[in-house]
Structure formats: structure tokens, C-alpha cells
């Protein structure tokens, strides 16, 4: 499940620089008043990334924190032998780079043209210390990320291939609904089949085979290589939870 911030969405005066921000309702900024939002914005700098361009690399000094406002990114780490493990994907409204370590533990790379706002870690830490509401949201965000990591461990350790892909697709659909605020039937799929395989602990061939299986069962339809329509959400959820009699992979 995607992270959902607490607090009532505040009304902003006409002309406020954050008034038209499409992700404000789903970020840690949600409940901030106009003055606090303006103060936070003044600390930030917009950064645009092209597809395959990195925001930072594993081992870089962790001097910035980031908020995603458009696009999508992948997080990955490299093993000693050069193998890659994708540990997550980031979408509009997500916050990344908050760490107690002095170095980033992963590389962040854009999957498509992406827009970020970055903040100096030192300045952001001071700002958070002055605004307990943001500190509480960051605490909740950290707890949510821990729960997501535990769910990912279960997915990799216990679920069959079809269950993994169904779970992943449901999470992307829920993220799409989080941004739009409406019930959706389709979602963007900006990552490659290899990216999906890396994240789910599968091979590219298995991902392709499971995609074909979901399509043949009438659960999904590929509108394009990067857009998936969910035809039967209940059946997809049942497969994700291992409720179907047939489990492949």
C-alpha cells in the first residue's frame, strides 16, 4: 500500500507557489499552512532528469533529500560481482534520501523524464526540527517504508512468480489512485521487463511468461508496452494473495 499522509489538506491563498502542485495532497507537505509551505519551498531546488539519468549514486555523500513531483525512478544497489538488485521504485509524492548514514546506500535513476525537488540535508534537518508536524510525518513515512520492506521480503521469500507479478501490479494501480484521488482501471508501467524481473527476483523470461498468463486469464490487458489495464481487480487480488488453485512459477 502506498504511503498516505495525515492531516487535512490546507487551503492556500490564490497565487501561492504551491497552490497548483499536483502532489501536495499526497506528500508530507499536505497539512502545512501557507507560511510553512513557503518556507519549505524556499529551501528547495527543482531538478529535472532525463530517462536513465541518475539523481545520485550508491556511495555518494548523502547531502540532499528529494521529493518526486513528476515521473518515475528506480532504486538499485550493485553487488560485489557486478550484479544489480533493484530495491524499489519511486513515483510522484515519494520522498527519498532521508538517511542517518553519511553515504547513500543505493543509486537512483530516472525511468522516464522526471522532476524532483531537492533540499540540502542540513537545511532540511533544521527545518524539520522547527516544525514537529513534518517530523511526525517523516516518522510515519519511515515506519511505512519498514512495513513495505517486510512485505517485499515475504513476496521474494514465499510467493510464486504469478503471485509476485500480481502483487506488483496491484501496488502500481494503488499508487496511480493515490495520485489521481479516483478509482482507476489502468496504470503506467515505465520500467522494463528486466527491471521488473530484478525487483521481483525473477528472470525476464519468467516475467514475460507471467504477463502472458495474466492476459490469457483475462485479468489484465496491455494497452501498450508501458500501460496496463486491469480487467478483473478481484481476480488479480486473489492471485496476489495465493487464493487461486493454479499457481505458476
Short mmCIF file of C-alpha atoms in Angstrom, two decimals:
data_model
loop_
_atom_site.label_atom_id
_atom_site.label_comp_id
_atom_site.label_asym_id
_atom_site.label_seq_id
_atom_site.Cartn_x
_atom_site.Cartn_y
_atom_site.Cartn_z
CA UNK A 1 0.00 0.00 0.00
CA UNK A 2 1.30 3.49 -0.82
CA UNK A 3 2.03 5.94 2.00
CA UNK A 4 -0.86 8.28 2.84
CA UNK A 5 -0.01 11.40 4.89
CA UNK A 6 -2.16 12.56 7.79
CA UNK A 7 -3.60 16.00 8.27
CA UNK A 8 -6.28 17.94 6.46
CA UNK A 9 -5.28 19.45 3.14
CA UNK A 10 -4.89 23.16 3.83
CA UNK A 11 -6.41 25.88 1.67
CA UNK A 12 -3.83 28.20 0.16
CA UNK A 13 -4.29 31.82 -0.92
CA UNK A 14 -4.56 32.45 -4.64
CA UNK A 15 -1.14 32.85 -6.19
CA UNK A 16 0.72 30.80 -3.58
CA UNK A 17 3.62 28.99 -5.34
CA UNK A 18 2.39 25.61 -4.04
CA UNK A 19 -1.27 26.20 -4.92
CA UNK A 20 -1.20 24.15 -8.12
CA UNK A 21 1.31 21.49 -7.01
CA UNK A 22 -0.24 18.19 -8.17
CA UNK A 23 1.39 16.09 -5.45
CA UNK A 24 0.81 18.28 -2.38
CA UNK A 25 -2.22 16.24 -1.25
CA UNK A 26 -0.10 13.06 -1.06
CA UNK A 27 3.20 14.33 0.35
CA UNK A 28 4.47 15.25 3.81
CA UNK A 29 3.51 18.84 2.86
CA UNK A 30 -0.21 18.02 2.93
CA UNK A 31 -1.21 19.61 6.23
CA UNK A 32 1.23 22.55 6.25
CA UNK A 33 -0.07 26.10 6.35
CA UNK A 34 0.79 28.67 3.69
CA UNK A 35 3.70 30.25 5.57
CA UNK A 36 5.33 26.92 6.45
CA UNK A 37 4.93 25.69 2.88
CA UNK A 38 6.52 28.84 1.53
CA UNK A 39 9.41 28.42 3.95
CA UNK A 40 9.93 24.82 2.89
CA UNK A 41 9.73 25.69 -0.79
CA UNK A 42 12.35 28.42 -0.34
CA UNK A 43 14.82 25.73 0.75
CA UNK A 44 14.23 23.58 -2.34
CA UNK A 45 15.64 23.50 -5.86
CA UNK A 46 13.94 21.92 -8.85
CA UNK A 47 15.90 19.26 -10.72
CA UNK A 48 14.89 17.63 -14.00
CA UNK A 49 16.25 14.25 -15.02
CA UNK A 50 16.14 12.62 -18.42
CA UNK A 51 15.43 8.92 -18.76
CA UNK A 52 18.38 6.85 -17.43
CA UNK A 53 19.94 9.91 -15.74
CA UNK A 54 20.86 9.46 -12.07
CA UNK A 55 19.93 11.71 -9.16
CA UNK A 56 22.77 10.23 -7.09
CA UNK A 57 24.87 7.09 -6.89
CA UNK A 58 25.47 4.49 -4.23
CA UNK A 59 28.33 5.69 -2.03
CA UNK A 60 27.86 9.40 -2.81
CA UNK A 61 27.81 11.70 0.24
CA UNK A 62 24.20 11.89 1.47
CA UNK A 63 23.93 15.68 1.37
CA UNK A 64 20.47 16.03 -0.17
CA UNK A 65 16.91 14.77 0.29
CA UNK A 66 14.46 14.63 -2.59
CA UNK A 67 10.74 14.80 -3.29
CA UNK A 68 9.40 13.40 -6.57
CA UNK A 69 6.87 15.65 -8.32
CA UNK A 70 6.74 14.07 -11.80
CA UNK A 71 7.97 10.92 -13.49
CA UNK A 72 9.35 7.71 -12.02
CA UNK A 73 12.68 6.37 -10.74
CA UNK A 74 14.27 3.07 -9.79
CA UNK A 75 16.48 2.42 -6.76
CA UNK A 76 19.20 -0.19 -7.06
CA UNK A 77 22.39 -1.47 -5.49
CA UNK A 78 25.30 -3.32 -7.08
CA UNK A 79 26.75 -6.49 -5.61
CA UNK A 80 30.49 -7.09 -5.44
CA UNK A 81 30.39 -9.21 -8.61
CA UNK A 82 28.55 -6.50 -10.57
CA UNK A 83 25.06 -7.96 -10.36
CA UNK A 84 22.26 -5.44 -9.86
CA UNK A 85 19.38 -5.63 -7.39
CA UNK A 86 16.51 -3.19 -7.78
CA UNK A 87 15.20 -2.40 -4.31
CA UNK A 88 12.31 -0.12 -5.19
CA UNK A 89 10.59 2.35 -7.48
CA UNK A 90 9.68 5.95 -6.69
CA UNK A 91 6.74 7.93 -8.04
CA UNK A 92 5.17 11.39 -7.64
CA UNK A 93 4.69 12.21 -3.97
CA UNK A 94 7.51 9.97 -2.77
CA UNK A 95 10.32 11.25 -0.58
CA UNK A 96 13.83 9.80 -0.74
CA UNK A 97 17.33 10.33 0.55
CA UNK A 98 16.40 10.65 4.22
CA UNK A 99 19.09 8.64 5.98
CA UNK A 100 21.13 8.51 9.15
CA UNK A 101 24.12 7.34 7.12
CA UNK A 102 26.72 9.66 5.64
CA UNK A 103 26.52 7.95 2.23
CA UNK A 104 23.62 6.91 0.01
CA UNK A 105 23.02 3.15 0.18
CA UNK A 106 21.65 2.92 -3.37
CA UNK A 107 21.64 4.56 -6.79
CA UNK A 108 18.55 6.41 -8.03
CA UNK A 109 17.97 6.52 -11.80
CA UNK A 110 15.09 8.02 -13.79
CA UNK A 111 12.87 5.60 -15.70
CA UNK A 112 11.44 8.45 -17.78
CA UNK A 113 11.69 12.24 -17.80
CA UNK A 114 11.35 13.12 -14.12
CA UNK A 115 11.10 16.21 -11.94
CA UNK A 116 12.42 16.37 -8.38
CA UNK A 117 12.70 18.98 -5.69
CA UNK A 118 15.86 18.60 -3.65
CA UNK A 119 16.77 20.09 -0.29
CA UNK A 120 20.09 20.40 1.47
CA UNK A 121 20.05 17.71 4.13
CA UNK A 122 21.47 20.10 6.72
CA UNK A 123 18.92 22.84 6.00
CA UNK A 124 16.08 20.32 5.81
CA UNK A 125 17.04 18.79 9.16
CA UNK A 126 16.95 22.25 10.75
CA UNK A 127 13.58 22.99 9.19
CA UNK A 128 12.13 19.68 10.38
CA UNK A 129 13.42 20.38 13.89
CA UNK A 130 11.47 23.64 13.87
CA UNK A 131 8.25 22.02 12.60
CA UNK A 132 7.16 18.95 14.63
CA UNK A 133 4.32 18.23 12.20
CA UNK A 134 6.81 17.40 9.45
CA UNK A 135 8.88 15.37 11.88
CA UNK A 136 5.82 13.27 12.73
CA UNK A 137 5.08 12.66 9.06
CA UNK A 138 8.67 11.59 8.43
CA UNK A 139 8.42 9.18 11.36
CA UNK A 140 5.24 7.70 9.88
CA UNK A 141 6.90 7.51 6.48
CA UNK A 142 9.87 5.62 7.94
CA UNK A 143 7.51 3.16 9.66
CA UNK A 144 5.62 2.67 6.41
CA UNK A 145 8.84 2.00 4.49
CA UNK A 146 9.85 -0.60 7.08
CA UNK A 147 6.50 -2.34 6.66
CA UNK A 148 6.91 -2.25 2.88
CA UNK A 149 10.37 -3.80 3.20
CA UNK A 150 8.88 -6.61 5.29
CA UNK A 151 6.17 -7.20 2.69
CA UNK A 152 8.83 -7.33 -0.02
CA UNK A 153 10.71 -9.98 1.98
CA UNK A 154 7.56 -12.10 2.10
CA UNK A 155 6.99 -11.57 -1.61
CA UNK A 156 10.51 -12.68 -2.52
CA UNK A 157 10.68 -15.49 0.01
CA UNK A 158 7.27 -17.12 -0.20
CA UNK A 159 5.26 -16.04 -3.23
CA UNK A 160 5.25 -17.81 -6.59
CA UNK A 161 6.04 -15.88 -9.77
CA UNK A 162 2.42 -15.18 -10.74
CA UNK A 163 1.65 -14.01 -7.19
CA UNK A 164 4.64 -11.66 -7.25
CA UNK A 165 3.65 -10.04 -10.53
CA UNK A 166 0.00 -9.73 -9.49
CA UNK A 167 1.07 -8.10 -6.19
CA UNK A 168 3.35 -5.70 -8.05
CA UNK A 169 0.63 -4.67 -10.49
CA UNK A 170 -1.84 -4.06 -7.67
CA UNK A 171 0.69 -1.83 -5.92
CA UNK A 172 1.16 0.22 -9.11
CA UNK A 173 -2.60 0.56 -9.54
CA UNK A 174 -2.95 1.75 -5.94
CA UNK A 175 -0.16 4.29 -6.46
CA UNK A 176 -1.97 5.62 -9.53
CA UNK A 177 -5.15 6.01 -7.50
CA UNK A 178 -3.21 7.75 -4.75
CA UNK A 179 -2.12 10.47 -7.19
CA UNK A 180 -5.44 10.88 -9.02
CA UNK A 181 -7.65 10.54 -5.95
CA UNK A 182 -10.02 8.41 -8.01
CA UNK A 183 -10.62 4.72 -8.69
CA UNK A 184 -8.56 3.73 -11.73
CA UNK A 185 -8.53 0.76 -14.07
CA UNK A 186 -5.12 1.26 -15.68
CA UNK A 187 -1.61 2.29 -14.69
CA UNK A 188 1.66 3.37 -16.26
CA UNK A 189 4.43 0.77 -16.48
CA UNK A 190 7.61 2.82 -17.11
CA UNK A 191 10.08 0.11 -16.13
CA UNK A 192 11.47 -2.54 -18.48
CA UNK A 193 10.75 -6.23 -18.17
CA UNK A 194 14.33 -6.65 -16.92
CA UNK A 195 13.71 -4.02 -14.22
CA UNK A 196 10.58 -5.86 -13.11
CA UNK A 197 12.48 -9.15 -13.05
CA UNK A 198 15.28 -7.66 -10.94
CA UNK A 199 12.81 -6.22 -8.45
CA UNK A 200 10.73 -9.39 -8.15
CA UNK A 201 13.64 -11.81 -8.07
CA UNK A 202 12.65 -13.43 -11.37
CA UNK A 203 14.11 -13.81 -14.85
CA UNK A 204 13.00 -11.66 -17.78
CA UNK A 205 11.60 -14.78 -19.44
CA UNK A 206 9.51 -15.62 -16.37
CA UNK A 207 8.10 -12.09 -16.25
CA UNK A 208 7.10 -12.34 -19.92
CA UNK A 209 5.52 -15.75 -19.30
CA UNK A 210 3.57 -14.48 -16.27
CA UNK A 211 2.38 -11.44 -18.23
CA UNK A 212 1.04 -13.76 -20.91
CA UNK A 213 -0.62 -15.85 -18.19
CA UNK A 214 -2.39 -12.85 -16.63
CA UNK A 215 -3.57 -11.77 -20.08
CA UNK A 216 -4.83 -15.22 -21.02
CA UNK A 217 -6.78 -15.42 -17.76
CA UNK A 218 -8.48 -12.13 -18.60
CA UNK A 219 -7.04 -10.30 -15.59
CA UNK A 220 -5.16 -7.60 -17.50
CA UNK A 221 -4.75 -6.12 -20.95
CA UNK A 222 -1.66 -4.36 -22.29
CA UNK A 223 -2.81 -1.08 -23.82
CA UNK A 224 0.83 -0.57 -24.82
CA UNK A 225 4.24 -1.75 -23.65
CA UNK A 226 4.07 0.87 -20.89
CA UNK A 227 0.38 0.88 -19.94
CA UNK A 228 -1.59 -1.92 -18.26
CA UNK A 229 -5.36 -2.10 -17.94
CA UNK A 230 -6.75 -4.18 -15.08
CA UNK A 231 -9.82 -6.08 -16.30
CA UNK A 232 -10.60 -8.05 -13.12
CA UNK A 233 -9.25 -6.46 -9.96
CA UNK A 234 -10.77 -9.03 -7.61
CA UNK A 235 -9.24 -11.94 -9.51
CA UNK A 236 -5.89 -10.16 -9.65
CA UNK A 237 -6.02 -9.61 -5.90
CA UNK A 238 -6.95 -13.24 -5.38
CA UNK A 239 -3.94 -14.33 -7.39
CA UNK A 240 -1.68 -11.95 -5.44
CA UNK A 241 -2.91 -13.49 -2.19
CA UNK A 242 -2.49 -17.06 -3.42
CA UNK A 243 -6.22 -17.77 -3.43
CA UNK A 244 -6.31 -19.28 -6.92
CA UNK A 245 -5.95 -23.01 -7.30
CA UNK A 246 -3.45 -22.59 -10.14
CA UNK A 247 -0.12 -21.05 -9.14
CA UNK A 248 2.61 -20.83 -11.75
CA UNK A 249 6.31 -20.16 -11.33
#
